[in-house]
Short mmCIF file of C-alpha atoms and ligand atoms in Angstrom, two decimals:
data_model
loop_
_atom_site.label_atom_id
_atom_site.label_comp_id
_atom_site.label_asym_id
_atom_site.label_seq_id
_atom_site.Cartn_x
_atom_site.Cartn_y
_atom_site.Cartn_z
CA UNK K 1 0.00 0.00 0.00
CA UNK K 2 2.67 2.51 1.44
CA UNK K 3 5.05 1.68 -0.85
CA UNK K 4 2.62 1.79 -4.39
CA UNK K 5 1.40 5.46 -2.71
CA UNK K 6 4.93 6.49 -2.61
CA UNK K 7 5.11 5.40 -6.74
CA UNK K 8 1.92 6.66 -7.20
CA UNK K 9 2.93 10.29 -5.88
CA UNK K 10 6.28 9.93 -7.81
CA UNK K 11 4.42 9.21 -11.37
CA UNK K 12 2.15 11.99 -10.80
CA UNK K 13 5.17 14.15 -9.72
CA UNK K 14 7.15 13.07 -12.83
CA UNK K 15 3.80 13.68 -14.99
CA UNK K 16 3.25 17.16 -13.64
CA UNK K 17 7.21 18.12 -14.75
CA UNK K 18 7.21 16.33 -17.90
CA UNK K 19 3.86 18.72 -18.28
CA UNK K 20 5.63 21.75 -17.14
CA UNK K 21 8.79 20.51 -19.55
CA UNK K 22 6.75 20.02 -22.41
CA UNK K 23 4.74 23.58 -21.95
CA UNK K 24 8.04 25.44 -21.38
CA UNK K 25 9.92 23.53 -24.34
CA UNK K 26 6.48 24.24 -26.34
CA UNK K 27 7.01 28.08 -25.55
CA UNK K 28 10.81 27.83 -26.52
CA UNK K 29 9.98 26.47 -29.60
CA UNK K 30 6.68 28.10 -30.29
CA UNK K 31 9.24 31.27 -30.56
CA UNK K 32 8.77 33.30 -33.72
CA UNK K 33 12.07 32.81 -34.85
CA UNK K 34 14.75 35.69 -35.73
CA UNK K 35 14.27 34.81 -39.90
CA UNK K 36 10.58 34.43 -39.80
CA UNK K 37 10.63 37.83 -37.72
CA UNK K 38 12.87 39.50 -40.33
CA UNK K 39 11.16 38.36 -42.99
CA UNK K 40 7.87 40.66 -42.10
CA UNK K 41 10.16 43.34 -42.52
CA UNK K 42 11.64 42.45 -46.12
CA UNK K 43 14.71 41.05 -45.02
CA UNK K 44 17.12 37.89 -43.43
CA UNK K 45 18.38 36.81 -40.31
CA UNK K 46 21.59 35.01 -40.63
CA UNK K 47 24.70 34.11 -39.20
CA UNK K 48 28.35 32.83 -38.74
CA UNK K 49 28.74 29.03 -38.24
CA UNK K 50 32.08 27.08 -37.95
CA UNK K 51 32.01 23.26 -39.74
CA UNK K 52 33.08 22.23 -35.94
CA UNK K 53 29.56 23.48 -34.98
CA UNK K 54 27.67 21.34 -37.26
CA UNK K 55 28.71 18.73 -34.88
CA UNK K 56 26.59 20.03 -32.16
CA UNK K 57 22.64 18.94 -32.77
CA UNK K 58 21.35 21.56 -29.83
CA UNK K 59 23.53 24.11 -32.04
CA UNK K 60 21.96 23.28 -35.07
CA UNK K 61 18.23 22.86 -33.92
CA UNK K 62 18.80 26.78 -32.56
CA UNK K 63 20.18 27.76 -35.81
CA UNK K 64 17.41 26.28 -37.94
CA UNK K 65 15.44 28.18 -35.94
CA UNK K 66 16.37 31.31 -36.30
CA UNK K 67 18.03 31.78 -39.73
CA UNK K 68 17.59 31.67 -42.97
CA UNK K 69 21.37 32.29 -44.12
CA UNK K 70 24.86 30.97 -42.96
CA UNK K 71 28.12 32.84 -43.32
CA UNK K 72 31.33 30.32 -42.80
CA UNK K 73 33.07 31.80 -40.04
CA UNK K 74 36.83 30.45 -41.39
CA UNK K 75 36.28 27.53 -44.05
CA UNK K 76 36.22 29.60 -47.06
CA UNK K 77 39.35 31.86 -46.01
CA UNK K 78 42.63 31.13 -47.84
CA UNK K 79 44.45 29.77 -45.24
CA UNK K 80 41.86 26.92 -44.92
CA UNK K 81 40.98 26.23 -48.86
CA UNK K 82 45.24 25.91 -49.43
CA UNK K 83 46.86 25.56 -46.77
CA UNK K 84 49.83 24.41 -48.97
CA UNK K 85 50.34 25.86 -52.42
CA UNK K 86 48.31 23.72 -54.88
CA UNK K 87 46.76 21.61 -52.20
CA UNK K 88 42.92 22.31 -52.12
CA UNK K 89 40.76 21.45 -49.11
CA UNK K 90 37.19 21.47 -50.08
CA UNK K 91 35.78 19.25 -47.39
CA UNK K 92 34.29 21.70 -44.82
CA UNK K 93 33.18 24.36 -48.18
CA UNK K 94 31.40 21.24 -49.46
CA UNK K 95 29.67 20.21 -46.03
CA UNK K 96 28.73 23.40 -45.40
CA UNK K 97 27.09 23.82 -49.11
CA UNK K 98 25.34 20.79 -48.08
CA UNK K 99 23.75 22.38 -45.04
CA UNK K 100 22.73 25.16 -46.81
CA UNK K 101 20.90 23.02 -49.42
CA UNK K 102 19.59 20.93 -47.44
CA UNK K 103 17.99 23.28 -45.34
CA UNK K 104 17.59 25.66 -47.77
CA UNK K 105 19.34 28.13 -46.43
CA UNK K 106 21.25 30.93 -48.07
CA UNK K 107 25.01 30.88 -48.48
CA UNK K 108 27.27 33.93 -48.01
CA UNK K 109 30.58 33.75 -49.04
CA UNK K 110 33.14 34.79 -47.14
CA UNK K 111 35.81 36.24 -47.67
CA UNK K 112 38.33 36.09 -51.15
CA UNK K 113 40.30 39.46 -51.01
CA UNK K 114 41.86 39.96 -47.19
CA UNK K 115 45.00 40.67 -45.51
CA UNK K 116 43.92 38.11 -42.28
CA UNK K 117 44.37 34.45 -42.32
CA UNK K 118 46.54 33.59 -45.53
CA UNK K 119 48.46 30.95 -46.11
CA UNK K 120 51.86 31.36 -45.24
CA UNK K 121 53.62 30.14 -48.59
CA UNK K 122 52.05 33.48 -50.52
CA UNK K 123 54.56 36.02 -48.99
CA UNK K 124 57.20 34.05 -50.33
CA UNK K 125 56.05 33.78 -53.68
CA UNK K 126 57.68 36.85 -56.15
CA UNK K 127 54.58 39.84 -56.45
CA UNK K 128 53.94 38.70 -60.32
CA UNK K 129 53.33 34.73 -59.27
CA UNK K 130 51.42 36.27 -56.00
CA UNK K 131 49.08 38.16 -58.28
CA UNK K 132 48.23 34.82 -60.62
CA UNK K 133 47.73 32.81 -57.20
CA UNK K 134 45.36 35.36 -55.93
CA UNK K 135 43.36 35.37 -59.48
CA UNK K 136 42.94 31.58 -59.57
CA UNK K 137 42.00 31.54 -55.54
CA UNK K 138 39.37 34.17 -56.50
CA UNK K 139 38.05 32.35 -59.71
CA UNK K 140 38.38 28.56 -57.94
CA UNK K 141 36.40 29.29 -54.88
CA UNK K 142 33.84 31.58 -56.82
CA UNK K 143 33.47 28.65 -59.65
CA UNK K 144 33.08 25.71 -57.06
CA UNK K 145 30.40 27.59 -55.28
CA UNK K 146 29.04 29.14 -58.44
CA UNK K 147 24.54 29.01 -57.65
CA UNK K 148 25.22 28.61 -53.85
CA UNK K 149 26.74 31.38 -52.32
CA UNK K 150 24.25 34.55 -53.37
CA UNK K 151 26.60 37.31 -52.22
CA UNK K 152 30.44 37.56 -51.77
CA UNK K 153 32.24 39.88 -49.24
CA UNK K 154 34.77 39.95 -52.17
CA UNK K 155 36.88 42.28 -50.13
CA UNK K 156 37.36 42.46 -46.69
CA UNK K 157 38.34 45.39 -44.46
CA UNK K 158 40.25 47.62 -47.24
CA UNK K 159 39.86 50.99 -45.71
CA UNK K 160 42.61 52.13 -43.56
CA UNK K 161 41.57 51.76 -39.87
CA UNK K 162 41.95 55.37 -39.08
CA UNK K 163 40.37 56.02 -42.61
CA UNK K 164 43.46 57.82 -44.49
CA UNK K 165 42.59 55.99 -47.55
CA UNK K 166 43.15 52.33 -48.45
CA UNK K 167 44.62 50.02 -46.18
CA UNK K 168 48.07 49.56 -46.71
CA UNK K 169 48.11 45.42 -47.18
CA UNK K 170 49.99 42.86 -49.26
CA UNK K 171 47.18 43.36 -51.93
CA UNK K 172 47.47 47.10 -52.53
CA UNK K 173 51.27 46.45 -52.47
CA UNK K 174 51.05 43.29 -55.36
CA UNK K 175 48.65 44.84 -57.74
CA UNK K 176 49.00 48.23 -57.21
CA UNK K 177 46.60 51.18 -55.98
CA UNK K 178 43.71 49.58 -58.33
CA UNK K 179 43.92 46.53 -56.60
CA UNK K 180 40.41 46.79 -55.99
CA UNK K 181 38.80 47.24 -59.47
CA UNK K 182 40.97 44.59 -60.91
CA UNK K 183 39.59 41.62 -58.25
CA UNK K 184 35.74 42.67 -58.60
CA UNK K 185 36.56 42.72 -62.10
CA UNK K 186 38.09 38.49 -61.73
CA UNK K 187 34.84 37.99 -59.12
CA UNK K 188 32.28 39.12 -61.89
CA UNK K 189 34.05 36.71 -64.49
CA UNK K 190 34.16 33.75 -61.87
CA UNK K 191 30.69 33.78 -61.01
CA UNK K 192 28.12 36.88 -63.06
CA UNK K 193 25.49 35.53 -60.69
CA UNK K 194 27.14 36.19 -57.16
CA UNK K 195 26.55 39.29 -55.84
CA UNK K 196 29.85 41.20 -55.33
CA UNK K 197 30.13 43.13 -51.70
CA UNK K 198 32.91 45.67 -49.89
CA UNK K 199 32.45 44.29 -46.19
CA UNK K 200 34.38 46.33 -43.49
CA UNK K 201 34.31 47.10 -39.75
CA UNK K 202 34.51 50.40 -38.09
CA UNK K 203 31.46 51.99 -40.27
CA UNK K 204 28.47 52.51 -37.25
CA UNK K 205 29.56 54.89 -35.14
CA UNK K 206 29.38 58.65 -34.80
CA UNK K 207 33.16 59.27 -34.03
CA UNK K 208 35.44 61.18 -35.98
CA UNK K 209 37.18 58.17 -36.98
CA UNK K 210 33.91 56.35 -37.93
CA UNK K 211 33.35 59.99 -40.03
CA UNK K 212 36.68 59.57 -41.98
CA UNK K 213 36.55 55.67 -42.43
CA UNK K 214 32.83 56.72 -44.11
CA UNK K 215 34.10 58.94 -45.84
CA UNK K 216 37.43 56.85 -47.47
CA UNK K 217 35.05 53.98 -48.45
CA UNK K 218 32.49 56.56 -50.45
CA UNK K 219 35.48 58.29 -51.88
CA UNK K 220 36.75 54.44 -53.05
CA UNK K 221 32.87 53.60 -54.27
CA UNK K 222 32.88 57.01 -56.22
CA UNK K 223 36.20 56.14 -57.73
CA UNK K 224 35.22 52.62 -59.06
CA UNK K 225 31.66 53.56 -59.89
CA UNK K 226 33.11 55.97 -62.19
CA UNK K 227 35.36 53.35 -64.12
CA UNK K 228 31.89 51.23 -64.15
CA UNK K 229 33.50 48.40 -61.81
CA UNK K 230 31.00 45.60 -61.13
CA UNK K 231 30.27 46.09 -56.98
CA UNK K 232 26.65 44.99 -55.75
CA UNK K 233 26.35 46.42 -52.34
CA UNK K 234 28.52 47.16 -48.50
CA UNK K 235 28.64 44.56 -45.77
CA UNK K 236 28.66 46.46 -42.75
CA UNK K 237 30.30 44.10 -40.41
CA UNK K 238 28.80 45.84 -37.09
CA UNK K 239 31.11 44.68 -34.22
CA UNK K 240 29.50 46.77 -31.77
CA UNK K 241 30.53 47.82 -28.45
CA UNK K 242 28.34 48.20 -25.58
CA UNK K 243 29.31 51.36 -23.80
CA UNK K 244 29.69 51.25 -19.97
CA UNK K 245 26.76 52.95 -19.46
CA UNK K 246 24.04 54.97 -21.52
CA UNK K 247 23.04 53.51 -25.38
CA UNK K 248 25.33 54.72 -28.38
CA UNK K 249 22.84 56.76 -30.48
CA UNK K 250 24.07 55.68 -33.89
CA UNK K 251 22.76 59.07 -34.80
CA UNK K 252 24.87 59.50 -37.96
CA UNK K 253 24.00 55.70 -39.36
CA UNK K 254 20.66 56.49 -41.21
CA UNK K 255 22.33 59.02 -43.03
CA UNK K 256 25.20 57.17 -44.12
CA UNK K 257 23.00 54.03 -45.35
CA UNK K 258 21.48 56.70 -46.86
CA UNK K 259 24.36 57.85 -49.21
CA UNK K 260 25.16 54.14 -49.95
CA UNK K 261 21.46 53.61 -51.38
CA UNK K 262 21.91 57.10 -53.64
CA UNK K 263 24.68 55.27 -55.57
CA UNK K 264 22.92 51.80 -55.82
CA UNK K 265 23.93 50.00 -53.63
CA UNK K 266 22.68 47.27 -51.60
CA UNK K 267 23.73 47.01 -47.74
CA UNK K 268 23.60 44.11 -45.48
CA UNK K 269 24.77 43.87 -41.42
CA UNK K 270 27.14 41.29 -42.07
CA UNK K 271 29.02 40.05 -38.61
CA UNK K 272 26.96 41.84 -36.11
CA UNK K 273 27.85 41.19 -32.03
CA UNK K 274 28.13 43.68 -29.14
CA UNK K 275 31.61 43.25 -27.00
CA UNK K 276 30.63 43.86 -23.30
CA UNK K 277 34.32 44.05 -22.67
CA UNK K 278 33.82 47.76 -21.10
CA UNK K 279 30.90 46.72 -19.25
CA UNK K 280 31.33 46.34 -15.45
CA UNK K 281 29.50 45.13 -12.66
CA UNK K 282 26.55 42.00 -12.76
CA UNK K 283 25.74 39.76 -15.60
CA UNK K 284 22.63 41.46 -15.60
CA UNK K 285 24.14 44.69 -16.30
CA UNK K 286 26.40 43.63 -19.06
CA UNK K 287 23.59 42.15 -20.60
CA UNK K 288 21.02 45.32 -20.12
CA UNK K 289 23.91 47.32 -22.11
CA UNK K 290 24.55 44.58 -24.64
CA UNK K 291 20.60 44.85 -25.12
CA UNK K 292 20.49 48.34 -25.06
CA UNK K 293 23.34 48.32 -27.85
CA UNK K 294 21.68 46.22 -30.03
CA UNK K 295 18.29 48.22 -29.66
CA UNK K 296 20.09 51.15 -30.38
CA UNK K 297 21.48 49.91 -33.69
CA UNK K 298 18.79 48.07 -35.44
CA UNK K 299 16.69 51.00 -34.72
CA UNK K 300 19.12 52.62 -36.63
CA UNK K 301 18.88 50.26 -39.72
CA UNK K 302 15.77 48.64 -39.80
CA UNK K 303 13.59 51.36 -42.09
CA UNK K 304 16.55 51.91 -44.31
CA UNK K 305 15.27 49.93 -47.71
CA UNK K 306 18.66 49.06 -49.09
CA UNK K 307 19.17 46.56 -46.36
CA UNK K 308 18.70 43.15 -47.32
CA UNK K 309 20.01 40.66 -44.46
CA UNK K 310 21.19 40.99 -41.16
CA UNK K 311 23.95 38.03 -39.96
CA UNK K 312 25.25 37.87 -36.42
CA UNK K 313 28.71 36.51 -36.14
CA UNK K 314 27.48 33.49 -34.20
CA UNK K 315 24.09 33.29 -32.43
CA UNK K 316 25.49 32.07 -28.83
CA UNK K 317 28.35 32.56 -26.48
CA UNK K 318 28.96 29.59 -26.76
CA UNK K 319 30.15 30.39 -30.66
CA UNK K 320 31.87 34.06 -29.82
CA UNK K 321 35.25 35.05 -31.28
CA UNK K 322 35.39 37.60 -29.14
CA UNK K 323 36.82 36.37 -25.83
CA UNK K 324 40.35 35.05 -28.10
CA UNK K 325 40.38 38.07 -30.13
CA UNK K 326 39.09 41.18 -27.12
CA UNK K 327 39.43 38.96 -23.92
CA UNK K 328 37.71 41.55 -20.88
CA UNK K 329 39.97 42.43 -18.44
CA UNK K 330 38.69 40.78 -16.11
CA UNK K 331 39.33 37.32 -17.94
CA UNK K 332 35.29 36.45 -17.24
CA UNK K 333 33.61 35.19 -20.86
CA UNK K 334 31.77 37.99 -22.88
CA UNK K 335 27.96 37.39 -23.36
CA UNK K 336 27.59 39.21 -27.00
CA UNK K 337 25.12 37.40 -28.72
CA UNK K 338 21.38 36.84 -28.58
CA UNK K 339 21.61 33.53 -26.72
CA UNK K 340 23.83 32.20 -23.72
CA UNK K 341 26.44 28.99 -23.52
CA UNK K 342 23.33 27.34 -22.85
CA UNK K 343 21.49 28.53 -25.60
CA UNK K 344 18.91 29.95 -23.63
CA UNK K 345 17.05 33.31 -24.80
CA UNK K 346 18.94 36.28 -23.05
CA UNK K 347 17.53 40.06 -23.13
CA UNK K 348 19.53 40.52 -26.06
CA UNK K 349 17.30 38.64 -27.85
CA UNK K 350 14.07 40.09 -26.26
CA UNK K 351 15.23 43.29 -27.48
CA UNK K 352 16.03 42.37 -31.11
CA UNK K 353 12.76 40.72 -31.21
CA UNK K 354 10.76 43.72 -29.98
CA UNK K 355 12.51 46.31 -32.26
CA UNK K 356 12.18 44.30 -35.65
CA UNK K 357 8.28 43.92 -34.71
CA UNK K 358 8.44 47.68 -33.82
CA UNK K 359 10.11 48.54 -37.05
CA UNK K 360 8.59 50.42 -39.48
CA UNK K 361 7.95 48.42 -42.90
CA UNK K 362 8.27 51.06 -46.49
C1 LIG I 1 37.17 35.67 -37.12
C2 LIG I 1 36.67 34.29 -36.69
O1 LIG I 1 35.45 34.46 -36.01
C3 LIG I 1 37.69 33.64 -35.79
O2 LIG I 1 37.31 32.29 -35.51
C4 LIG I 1 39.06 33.63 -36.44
O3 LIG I 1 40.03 33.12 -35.54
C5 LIG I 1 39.45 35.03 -36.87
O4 LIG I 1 38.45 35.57 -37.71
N1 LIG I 1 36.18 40.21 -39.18
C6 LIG I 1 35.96 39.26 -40.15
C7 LIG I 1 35.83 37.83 -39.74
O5 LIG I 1 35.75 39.60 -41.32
O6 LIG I 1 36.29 36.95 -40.74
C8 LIG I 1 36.56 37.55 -38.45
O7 LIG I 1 36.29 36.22 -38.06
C9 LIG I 1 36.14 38.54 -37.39
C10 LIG I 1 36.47 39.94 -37.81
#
């Protein structure tokens, strides 16, 4: 009696929390998720994902969830197509075209034309051979992916990071100041479908250095618009940084998407996160600035029309780059995207849901 009472309570126990599991995990996933969300507004929610992380199903269920495009985080970079000269590597490019066509996702390329994460036998090679190596790298990768990757941050980060002109890299010194309009001219050829993108960082802010950096990359649109060199749109890559306190006003953003729309371009947010590395005090207060941050800056971009797809380097902190690349001072793990290690919903991504439904549609 006693003891079939006692496994009585415990089955009615056990059926109450599988009832409270199932309700909450039916409210987790009965979440409008971030692409379905974006889509009322005209546009995509994307984001980074390493091949490692296709390897994690709770990773991928979250991801299918919430976006409708993948960016590789490193697979399609030099250094991991050749890592020795001649040797191609198209394992993790293929797998994660698969993905993509499987789920039906779209593909962004990234990146063909950077001075980050080559392989080290190029700066070796005499400028002339360098130049041919960098043409058939370009018009490889472009052909093998040629009707899966949609756009292609063809160049990435070429505007000086104090914004006196082009960056001074191993590209502008090979092929000379043109260096620019020669590779978009190679992209077009590889693949007339892809749409062919100038992605940089630095480009959000109201600083005077955000101001000059602005103004270096219209001066560089202006010059190749005027030779009629095939470029599609500007990947805004949108590494934000929560400020200690307050909300940056990104008053000077609208304006500048503005100016990129007058010369036909398109635009997309292309490696969006907020650093909390200046943020002290409580989780809860890094993550109410984080929040406020990303408020703040989709405000700022949402009712522009040029804007076709936002893409958040990662979509947990589990995935983050940031704690190798800005580690916080205080050597605790950032918290910079929209969900936790756990992949559980933080206020970051309460706040990025409220301001796309609060966006105004054109
Ligand atoms: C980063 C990756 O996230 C890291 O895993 C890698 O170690 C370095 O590169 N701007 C870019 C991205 O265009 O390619 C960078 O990605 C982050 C900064």
């Amino acid at each position: 009696m006693q003891v079939s009472g006692v496994i009585a309570r415990r089955s009615l126990l056990t059926a109450a929390l599988a009832m409270v599991l199932a309700l909450f995990s039916f409210g987790a996933s009965n979440r409008v998720g971030l692409d379905q969300l974006a889509r009322r507004r005209g546009l995509r929610w994307g984001a980074a994902i390493s091949v490692e992380a296709l390897e994690q199903p709770d990773l991928v269920q979250l991801l299918l969830a919430n976006v409708g495009s993948i960016t590789p985080e490193n697979a399609f970079k030099w250094a991991a197509t050749e890592p020795r000269q001649g040797q191609l590597e198209w394992k993790a490019v293929d797998q994660l075209m698969q993905f993509a066509r499987r789920h039906q996702l779209q593909l962004r390329g990234h990146t063909l034309v950077w001075h980050e994460q080559l392989p080290g036998w190029l700066t070796a090679l005499p400028a002339d051979v360098r130049a041919q190596a960098l043409k058939a790298h370009i018009t490889r990768l472009m052909q093998h992916t040629r009707g899966a990757v949609s756009s292609w941050d063809v160049i990435n980060e070429p505007i000086d990071p104090e914004g006196k002109g082009l960056r001074d890299t191993i590209w502008l010194q090979t092929l000379g100041a043109d260096y620019i309009g020669t590779v978009l001219q190679w992209a077009r050829a590889a693949d007339p479908q892809a749409r062919l993108f100038i992605n940089d960082y630095g480009l959000e802010g109201d600083d005077p250095q955000t101001l000059r950096k602005r103004r270096a990359l219209l001066d560089l649109i202006d010059s190749l618009q005027r030779r009629q060199v095939p470029l599609d749109g500007i990947g805004l890559q949108a590494h934000l940084l929560a400020p200690p306190e307050g909300s940056p006003p990104f008053t000077t953003l609208p304006g500048f998407l503005k100016q990129l729309r007058q010369r036909g371009l398109l635009v997309e947010v292309t490696e969006l996160d907020v650093s909390d590395r200046e943020v002290n005090g409580t989780i809860a207060t890094r993550d109410r600035q984080v929040a406020a941050t990303y408020q703040a800056f989709l405000q700022a971009v949402l009712s522009e029309p040029a804007l076709q797809r936002i893409t958040s380097w990662g979509l947990s902190d589990r995935q983050t780059w940031l704690n190798r690349a800005f580690p916080r001072r205080d050597g605790q793990p950032q918290r910079p995207l929209p969900f936790d290690t756990r992949l559980q919903p933080k206020l970051a991504l309460h706040q990025i849901d409220a301001t796309i439904r609060r966006a105004r549609s054109w």
